[in-house]
Tab-separated table of C-alpha atoms in Angstrom:
chain	number	residue	atom	x	y	z
A	1	MET	CA	0.000	0.000	0.000
A	2	ASN	CA	1.174	3.474	-0.749
A	3	PRO	CA	1.610	5.305	2.566
A	4	ALA	CA	0.266	8.444	0.940
A	5	ASN	CA	-3.183	6.865	0.849
A	6	TYR	CA	-3.593	8.434	4.250
A	7	LEU	CA	-3.562	11.799	2.493
A	8	ILE	CA	-6.633	10.897	0.453
A	9	LEU	CA	-8.391	9.660	3.561
A	10	ALA	CA	-7.522	12.897	5.365
A	11	ALA	CA	-8.861	14.916	2.420
A	12	LEU	CA	-12.134	13.009	2.574
A	13	LEU	CA	-12.457	13.541	6.320
A	14	PHE	CA	-11.700	17.240	5.911
A	15	THR	CA	-14.359	17.557	3.237
A	16	ILE	CA	-16.933	15.806	5.398
A	17	GLY	CA	-16.079	18.176	8.228
A	18	THR	CA	-16.545	21.179	5.946
A	19	ALA	CA	-19.899	19.894	4.764
A	20	GLY	CA	-20.906	19.339	8.381
A	21	VAL	CA	-20.111	22.936	9.256
A	22	LEU	CA	-22.226	24.080	6.325
A	23	ILE	CA	-25.157	21.735	6.857
A	24	ARG	CA	-25.722	21.500	10.588
A	25	ARG	CA	-27.486	24.198	12.623
A	26	ASN	CA	-26.683	22.977	16.104
A	27	ALA	CA	-23.649	24.904	17.317
A	28	ILE	CA	-22.221	21.925	19.176
A	29	VAL	CA	-22.378	19.670	16.134
A	30	VAL	CA	-20.778	22.430	14.073
A	31	PHE	CA	-18.014	22.377	16.644
A	32	MET	CA	-17.620	18.626	16.321
A	33	SER	CA	-17.274	19.069	12.565
A	34	ILE	CA	-14.469	21.556	13.173
A	35	GLU	CA	-12.792	18.951	15.357
A	36	LEU	CA	-13.097	16.514	12.484
A	37	MET	CA	-11.367	18.982	10.159
A	38	LEU	CA	-8.562	19.536	12.669
A	39	ASN	CA	-8.100	15.794	12.934
A	40	ALA	CA	-7.870	15.444	9.183
A	41	ALA	CA	-5.175	18.127	9.125
A	42	ASN	CA	-3.340	16.242	11.878
A	43	LEU	CA	-3.468	13.038	9.890
A	44	THR	CA	-1.955	14.874	6.937
A	45	LEU	CA	0.846	16.248	9.129
A	46	VAL	CA	1.671	12.825	10.550
A	47	THR	CA	1.670	11.271	7.095
A	48	PHE	CA	4.028	13.902	5.724
A	49	SER	CA	6.217	13.422	8.763
A	50	ARG	CA	6.532	9.786	7.820
A	51	ILE	CA	7.120	10.495	4.149
A	52	HIS	CA	9.871	12.991	4.906
A	53	GLY	CA	11.441	10.874	7.613
A	54	THR	CA	11.550	13.613	10.236
A	55	LEU	CA	9.478	14.114	13.353
A	56	ASP	CA	8.609	17.782	12.792
A	57	GLY	CA	5.192	16.911	11.429
A	58	GLN	CA	4.361	14.989	14.552
A	59	VAL	CA	5.408	17.926	16.720
A	60	MET	CA	3.172	20.191	14.636
A	61	ALA	CA	0.273	17.772	15.052
A	62	PHE	CA	0.898	17.837	18.780
A	63	PHE	CA	0.652	21.629	18.794
A	64	VAL	CA	-2.507	21.456	16.715
A	65	MET	CA	-3.990	19.148	19.335
A	66	VAL	CA	-3.138	21.581	22.136
A	67	VAL	CA	-4.617	24.519	20.255
A	68	ALA	CA	-7.698	22.455	19.443
A	69	ALA	CA	-8.161	21.652	23.119
A	70	ALA	CA	-7.952	25.343	24.050
A	71	GLU	CA	-10.313	26.243	21.229
A	72	VAL	CA	-12.854	23.630	22.298
A	73	VAL	CA	-12.846	24.884	25.865
A	74	ILE	CA	-13.391	28.500	24.856
A	75	GLY	CA	-15.919	27.654	22.176
A	76	LEU	CA	-18.027	25.503	24.449
A	77	ALA	CA	-17.955	28.222	27.110
A	78	ILE	CA	-19.218	30.702	24.508
A	79	ILE	CA	-21.949	28.293	23.410
A	80	LEU	CA	-22.989	27.821	27.023
A	81	SER	CA	-23.166	31.526	27.720
A	82	ILE	CA	-25.204	32.049	24.545
A	83	PHE	CA	-27.489	29.240	25.643
A	84	ARG	CA	-27.934	30.886	29.018
A	85	THR	CA	-29.201	34.118	27.542
A	86	ARG	CA	-31.055	32.863	24.480
A	87	ARG	CA	-32.140	29.335	25.520
A	88	SER	CA	-30.970	27.969	22.211
A	89	ALA	CA	-27.870	26.323	20.814
A	90	SER	CA	-28.804	26.894	17.201
A	91	VAL	CA	-26.505	29.037	15.115
A	92	ASP	CA	-29.496	30.523	13.313
A	93	ASP	CA	-30.804	32.164	16.467
A	94	VAL	CA	-27.706	34.236	17.031
A	95	ASN	CA	-28.355	36.927	14.446
A	96	LEU	CA	-28.449	40.180	16.400
A	97	LEU	CA	-25.407	41.491	14.544
A	98	LYS	CA	-26.990	40.793	11.190
A	99	TYR	CA	-28.883	44.022	10.637
B	1	MET	CA	21.202	-8.738	4.110
B	2	ASN	CA	18.062	-8.703	2.090
B	3	HIS	CA	16.761	-6.192	-0.357
B	4	ALA	CA	14.423	-4.248	1.941
B	5	VAL	CA	17.078	-3.692	4.572
B	6	VAL	CA	19.451	-2.308	1.956
B	7	LEU	CA	16.853	0.096	0.701
B	8	ALA	CA	15.790	1.156	4.184
B	9	ALA	CA	19.397	1.764	5.103
B	10	ALA	CA	19.720	3.914	2.034
B	11	GLY	CA	16.753	5.911	3.271
B	12	GLU	CA	14.714	5.530	0.154
B	13	LEU	CA	11.834	3.243	0.708
B	14	THR	CA	9.515	2.058	3.373
B	15	SER	CA	6.730	0.178	1.770
B	16	THR	CA	3.958	-0.517	4.195
B	17	SER	CA	3.558	-3.964	5.553
B	18	THR	CA	0.646	-6.195	4.672
B	19	GLY	CA	-0.754	-5.861	8.185
B	20	GLU	CA	-0.808	-2.105	7.881
B	21	ALA	CA	-2.542	-2.285	4.518
B	22	VAL	CA	-5.199	-4.627	5.881
B	23	THR	CA	-5.783	-2.417	8.932
B	24	PHE	CA	-5.959	0.657	6.740
B	25	TRP	CA	-8.472	-0.767	4.319
B	26	ILE	CA	-10.650	-1.975	7.176
B	27	LEU	CA	-10.508	1.170	9.267
B	28	ALA	CA	-10.555	3.814	6.541
B	29	PRO	CA	-14.146	3.012	5.474
B	30	VAL	CA	-15.118	2.885	9.135
B	31	ALA	CA	-13.622	6.342	9.679
B	32	VAL	CA	-15.307	7.839	6.617
B	33	LEU	CA	-18.660	6.248	7.411
B	34	ALA	CA	-18.499	7.396	11.029
B	35	ALA	CA	-17.722	10.935	9.876
B	36	LEU	CA	-20.554	10.891	7.348
B	37	ALA	CA	-22.988	9.543	9.903
B	38	MET	CA	-21.796	12.157	12.362
B	39	ILE	CA	-22.972	15.001	10.158
B	40	LEU	CA	-26.148	13.186	9.114
B	41	VAL	CA	-27.756	11.872	12.303
B	42	ARG	CA	-30.281	14.078	14.036
B	43	SER	CA	-29.311	13.524	17.643
B	44	ALA	CA	-26.295	15.480	18.850
B	45	VAL	CA	-25.359	12.748	21.319
B	46	HIS	CA	-25.201	10.218	18.508
B	47	SER	CA	-23.013	12.664	16.612
B	48	ALA	CA	-20.650	12.826	19.568
B	49	LEU	CA	-20.415	9.040	19.837
B	50	LEU	CA	-19.785	8.683	16.110
B	51	LEU	CA	-17.071	11.314	16.372
B	52	VAL	CA	-15.491	9.211	19.125
B	53	ALA	CA	-15.490	6.228	16.748
B	54	ASN	CA	-13.816	8.361	14.098
B	55	LEU	CA	-11.203	9.633	16.576
B	56	PHE	CA	-10.353	6.072	17.588
B	57	CYS	CA	-9.861	5.131	13.948
B	58	VAL	CA	-7.545	8.111	13.448
B	59	ALA	CA	-5.655	7.119	16.607
B	60	VAL	CA	-5.054	3.681	15.119
B	61	PHE	CA	-3.807	5.373	11.943
B	62	TYR	CA	-1.318	7.325	14.048
B	63	LEU	CA	-0.115	4.088	15.610
B	64	LEU	CA	0.278	2.573	12.159
B	65	GLU	CA	2.224	5.601	10.978
B	66	GLN	CA	4.973	5.225	13.557
B	67	ALA	CA	3.540	7.938	15.799
B	68	PRO	CA	2.664	6.018	18.980
B	69	PHE	CA	2.870	9.112	21.177
B	70	LEU	CA	0.340	10.991	19.101
B	71	GLY	CA	-1.872	7.926	18.904
B	72	PHE	CA	-2.148	7.641	22.647
B	73	VAL	CA	-2.479	11.388	23.119
B	74	GLN	CA	-5.305	11.249	20.600
B	75	ILE	CA	-7.114	8.602	22.621
B	76	ILE	CA	-6.479	10.196	26.008
B	77	VAL	CA	-6.989	13.859	25.144
B	78	TYR	CA	-9.385	13.791	22.207
B	79	ALA	CA	-11.528	10.718	22.671
B	80	GLY	CA	-11.296	11.054	26.431
B	81	ALA	CA	-11.175	14.603	27.699
B	82	ILE	CA	-12.506	16.661	24.802
B	83	MET	CA	-15.395	14.376	23.984
B	84	VAL	CA	-16.378	14.191	27.638
B	85	LEU	CA	-16.405	17.987	27.603
B	86	PHE	CA	-18.636	17.915	24.536
B	87	LEU	CA	-21.022	15.501	26.180
B	88	PHE	CA	-21.093	17.587	29.353
B	89	VAL	CA	-22.091	20.677	27.393
B	90	LEU	CA	-24.636	18.652	25.428
B	91	MET	CA	-26.239	17.507	28.656
B	92	LEU	CA	-26.209	21.057	30.025
B	93	VAL	CA	-27.763	22.479	26.880
B	94	GLY	CA	-30.292	19.663	26.666
B	95	VAL	CA	-30.102	16.442	24.711
B	96	ASP	CA	-33.325	17.105	22.870
B	97	SER	CA	-31.893	20.126	21.110
B	98	SER	CA	-31.989	18.602	17.677
B	99	ASP	CA	-31.468	20.564	14.530
B	100	SER	CA	-34.244	22.530	12.995
B	101	LEU	CA	-34.958	21.502	9.442
B	102	VAL	CA	-35.842	25.020	8.351
B	103	GLU	CA	-33.301	26.400	5.942
B	104	THR	CA	-32.383	29.983	6.672
B	105	ILE	CA	-30.794	30.354	3.270
B	106	ARG	CA	-32.777	28.670	0.546
B	107	GLY	CA	-31.039	25.667	-0.929
B	108	GLN	CA	-28.206	25.762	1.564
B	109	ARG	CA	-28.097	22.032	2.186
B	110	LEU	CA	-28.057	21.162	-1.492
B	111	GLY	CA	-25.397	23.800	-2.041
B	112	ALA	CA	-23.349	22.395	0.806
B	113	VAL	CA	-23.546	18.888	-0.638
B	114	ILE	CA	-22.501	20.101	-4.095
B	115	PHE	CA	-19.708	22.135	-2.563
B	116	GLY	CA	-18.569	19.126	-0.580
B	117	LEU	CA	-18.468	16.860	-3.602
B	118	GLY	CA	-16.578	19.447	-5.628
B	119	PHE	CA	-14.170	20.139	-2.820
B	120	ALA	CA	-13.532	16.435	-2.334
B	121	GLY	CA	-12.856	16.083	-6.034
B	122	LEU	CA	-10.495	19.044	-5.995
B	123	LEU	CA	-8.573	17.600	-3.085
B	124	VAL	CA	-8.585	13.910	-3.877
B	125	PHE	CA	-7.780	13.794	-7.571
B	126	PRO	CA	-4.683	16.055	-7.507
B	127	ILE	CA	-3.414	14.249	-4.432
B	128	GLY	CA	-4.129	10.915	-6.042
B	129	SER	CA	-2.117	11.795	-9.112
B	130	ALA	CA	0.662	13.501	-7.171
B	131	ILE	CA	1.323	10.652	-4.789
B	132	ASP	CA	1.743	8.085	-7.503
B	133	GLY	CA	4.995	6.342	-6.784
B	134	VAL	CA	5.721	8.260	-3.604
B	135	HIS	CA	6.911	5.956	-0.919
B	136	GLY	CA	8.564	8.124	1.652
B	137	LYS	CA	11.497	7.523	3.913
B	138	GLY	CA	9.854	6.153	7.010
B	139	LEU	CA	10.688	7.083	10.555
B	140	GLU	CA	12.935	4.210	11.552
B	141	SER	CA	16.016	6.370	11.985
B	142	ALA	CA	14.134	9.283	13.574
B	143	ASN	CA	12.385	6.978	16.007
B	144	ALA	CA	15.517	4.992	16.754
B	145	GLY	CA	15.816	6.105	20.365
B	146	GLY	CA	12.088	5.951	20.984
B	147	ASN	CA	9.309	8.097	19.580
B	148	VAL	CA	8.503	9.872	22.839
B	149	GLN	CA	12.140	10.688	23.503
B	150	ALA	CA	12.659	12.037	20.012
B	151	ILE	CA	9.543	14.220	20.167
B	152	GLY	CA	10.539	15.474	23.590
B	153	ARG	CA	13.993	16.359	22.314
B	154	LEU	CA	12.459	18.358	19.481
B	155	LEU	CA	9.895	20.038	21.740
B	156	PHE	CA	12.447	21.282	24.206
B	157	SER	CA	15.113	22.339	21.758
B	158	GLN	CA	13.964	23.463	18.342
B	159	TYR	CA	10.333	24.158	19.225
B	160	PHE	CA	10.945	25.533	22.691
B	161	PHE	CA	9.434	28.975	22.096
B	162	VAL	CA	6.423	27.498	20.351
B	163	PHE	CA	5.997	25.252	23.354
B	164	GLU	CA	6.094	28.243	25.699
B	165	ALA	CA	3.639	30.182	23.550
B	166	VAL	CA	1.272	27.238	23.536
B	167	SER	CA	1.444	26.967	27.304
B	168	ALA	CA	0.596	30.672	27.550
B	169	LEU	CA	-2.316	29.990	25.215
B	170	LEU	CA	-3.564	27.266	27.524
B	171	VAL	CA	-3.450	29.613	30.507
B	172	VAL	CA	-5.355	32.244	28.543
B	173	ALA	CA	-7.937	29.662	27.527
B	174	ALA	CA	-8.428	28.505	31.108
B	175	ILE	CA	-8.870	32.057	32.384
B	176	GLY	CA	-11.127	32.925	29.473
B	177	THR	CA	-13.351	29.970	30.239
B	178	MET	CA	-13.667	31.050	33.843
B	179	VAL	CA	-14.537	34.590	32.777
B	180	LEU	CA	-17.127	33.343	30.275
B	181	GLY	CA	-18.650	30.914	32.707
B	182	HIS	CA	-18.772	33.302	35.606
B	183	ARG	CA	-22.122	34.658	36.714
B	184	GLU	CA	-22.488	37.521	39.142
B	185	ARG	CA	-24.608	36.770	42.160
B	186	GLU	CA	-27.719	38.906	42.115
B	187	GLY	CA	-28.450	40.293	45.543
B	188	GLY	CA	-26.760	39.071	48.660
B	189	ARG	CA	-26.166	35.578	49.849
B	190	ILE	CA	-29.375	33.970	51.116
B	191	ASN	CA	-29.103	32.592	54.606
B	192	GLN	CA	-30.973	29.695	56.068
B	193	ARG	CA	-33.710	31.791	57.680
B	194	GLU	CA	-34.563	33.344	54.311
B	195	TRP	CA	-34.542	29.985	52.595
B	196	MET	CA	-37.023	28.605	55.096
B	197	ARG	CA	-39.193	31.711	54.896
B	198	ARG	CA	-39.291	31.537	51.136
B	199	ARG	CA	-40.039	27.831	51.178
B	200	PHE	CA	-43.082	28.223	53.403
B	201	THR	CA	-44.426	31.473	51.961
B	202	GLU	CA	-44.366	30.099	48.442
B	203	GLY	CA	-46.071	27.037	49.813
B	204	ARG	CA	-45.018	24.643	47.145
B	205	GLN	CA	-43.050	22.009	49.000
B	206	ALA	CA	-42.370	22.257	52.688
B	207	THR	CA	-40.284	19.151	53.131
B	208	PRO	CA	-37.025	18.548	51.375
B	209	LEU	CA	-37.320	16.845	48.025
B	210	PRO	CA	-36.313	13.214	47.698
B	211	GLY	CA	-32.736	12.489	46.816
B	212	PRO	CA	-31.564	12.125	43.238
B	213	GLY	CA	-32.614	8.916	41.581
B	214	VAL	CA	-35.923	8.784	43.384
B	215	PHE	CA	-38.773	9.408	41.023
B	216	ALA	CA	-41.302	10.397	43.639
B	217	ARG	CA	-42.032	13.974	44.534
B	218	HIS	CA	-42.702	13.047	48.102
B	219	ASP	CA	-40.579	11.088	50.517
B	220	SER	CA	-43.375	9.506	52.453
B	221	ALA	CA	-43.125	5.728	52.647
B	222	ASP	CA	-46.393	5.132	50.845
B	223	THR	CA	-45.573	7.342	47.901
B	224	LEU	CA	-45.043	5.379	44.773
B	225	GLY	CA	-41.767	5.492	42.983
B	226	LEU	CA	-41.193	4.663	39.360
B	227	LEU	CA	-39.277	1.638	38.223
B	228	PRO	CA	-36.530	2.257	35.677
B	229	GLY	CA	-38.852	0.964	32.993
B	230	GLY	CA	-41.447	3.577	33.850
B	231	GLY	CA	-43.885	1.294	35.621
B	232	ARG	CA	-45.026	1.796	39.161
B	233	ALA	CA	-43.163	0.129	41.929
B	234	SER	CA	-45.216	-1.392	44.661
B	235	GLY	CA	-44.761	0.076	48.120
B	236	ILE	CA	-43.231	-1.693	51.056
B	237	GLY	CA	-44.676	-3.919	53.715
B	238	GLY	CA	-48.265	-3.446	54.718
B	239	ILE	CA	-48.587	-0.169	52.877
B	240	ALA	CA	-48.169	-1.926	49.580
B	241	GLY	CA	-51.828	-2.817	49.579
B	242	THR	CA	-52.822	0.822	49.322
B	243	ALA	CA	-50.917	1.337	46.128
B	244	PRO	CA	-52.706	0.783	42.863
B	245	GLU	CA	-50.425	-1.610	41.105
B	246	SER	CA	-49.981	-1.543	37.415
B	247	PRO	CA	-50.641	-4.865	35.751
B	248	ALA	CA	-47.274	-4.879	34.015
B	249	ASN	CA	-44.955	-4.166	36.852
B	250	GLY	CA	-46.808	-4.750	40.072
B	251	GLY	CA	-46.124	-7.902	41.922
B	252	PRO	CA	-43.689	-9.503	44.249
B	253	ALA	CA	-40.883	-9.505	41.708
B	254	ASP	CA	-40.579	-5.745	42.034
B	255	ASP	CA	-40.420	-5.616	45.750
B	256	ASP	CA	-36.734	-4.919	45.986
B	257	ASP	CA	-37.079	-1.961	43.661
B	258	GLY	CA	-40.036	-0.608	45.500
B	259	SER	CA	-38.486	-0.817	48.889
B	260	GLY	CA	-35.381	0.814	47.502
B	261	SER	CA	-37.093	3.865	46.145
B	262	GLY	CA	-40.101	4.211	48.388
B	263	PRO	CA	-38.848	5.288	51.782
B	264	SER	CA	-35.638	6.927	50.693
B	265	GLY	CA	-35.131	10.636	50.491
B	266	GLY	CA	-34.613	12.920	53.360
B	267	GLY	CA	-31.066	13.456	52.277
B	268	PRO	CA	-29.870	16.913	51.489
B	269	SER	CA	-31.775	18.054	48.474
B	270	ALA	CA	-32.035	21.254	46.539
B	271	ASP	CA	-34.606	23.852	47.259
B	272	ASP	CA	-37.256	24.584	44.693
B	273	GLY	CA	-35.682	27.817	43.656
B	274	GLN	CA	-32.398	26.195	42.745
B	275	LEU	CA	-33.706	23.387	40.658
B	276	GLY	CA	-32.974	23.538	36.994
B	277	GLY	CA	-34.449	21.910	33.941
B	278	ASP	CA	-34.062	18.395	35.304
B	279	ASP	CA	-36.591	19.126	37.948
B	280	ALA	CA	-39.187	19.971	35.339
B	281	ALA	CA	-38.908	16.467	33.946
B	282	LEU	CA	-38.940	15.085	37.468
B	283	ALA	CA	-42.052	17.068	38.272
B	284	HIS	CA	-43.657	15.816	35.109
B	285	VAL	CA	-42.971	12.243	36.093
B	286	GLY	CA	-43.837	12.814	39.715
B	287	LYS	CA	-47.188	14.437	39.084
B	288	GLY	CA	-48.758	11.219	38.064
B	289	GLU	CA	-47.405	9.562	41.128
B	290	GLN	CA	-48.641	11.968	43.736
B	291	ARG	CA	-51.982	11.036	45.123
């Protein structure tokens, strides 16, 4: 098997994550789709790390994981505070800045 | 010295083993299907569980790709901590918060699907043609002293400042979460005398509520509880005769459940004013039970 097949798999996962962000209305599921996209990017980094024979890609993926963890914490806190005031977790309901 | 060792020593080729190919071709469809199902199922909890399945598949891919450290970090941090956080927030927000099917922008879903297919084509076909014949060097030499040791050496030498910046980012995220989650107390702290006064002037429930897990609104021994299946538990002892028993669940077989949930309560329980959304469901269940 060609080790670069992982790249195609990562591209597919990234695309599915993008479609999820576009399709879903629940803010939490949109967030999960973003996690999926980050994971696909990580898989690409690890695969290139293997292809190039150095560990830099793995270190990058590690940093991406840390940033993703921080982003999830902040994002979920924002979703919770929106839910507290508006009683909804739908991204369509947060449109006060629209007009 | 065989052929593969010569090539690996020359740093040219690491063709994947048969075991890796088999694992890949089994797990790659699982990962893609889990991701697709994640964006297609209605329930957000099901989405979270499918995302966990996907993350486990990706963790196995990391293990296959000579990145054991990242594989285990993926399982511990992503599938463990982050998904538990997701589920916590889902439970706080309410599990029944399913998506609305109303499209805000007309044709958005169809557009998203078309965009997705086009984007996948744009990504996959160039990659597929570009990787033809690429085999890569493999990480045998880089991982020679152990993957964790090698990554640690890189983290604390070449990527030291990035590491420090990321740790600062984590501190900022933690403080930001506390700021976002903080709620100012309105009015002063309520002491016990005021709690009692409020409880009796509102006149809703004078006694403490039953403890969690008890489905009765009242902690008297002859109040019926609900069995986990939703049927009525029979009461205990001589009082059991007073309880109207449902044909499905009443009977001696349920006695241990009934005696477990009937007389309990009396533990510390929240006052009416502090109860959140869970209590509404509890009240809904309990209303039928109160006689």
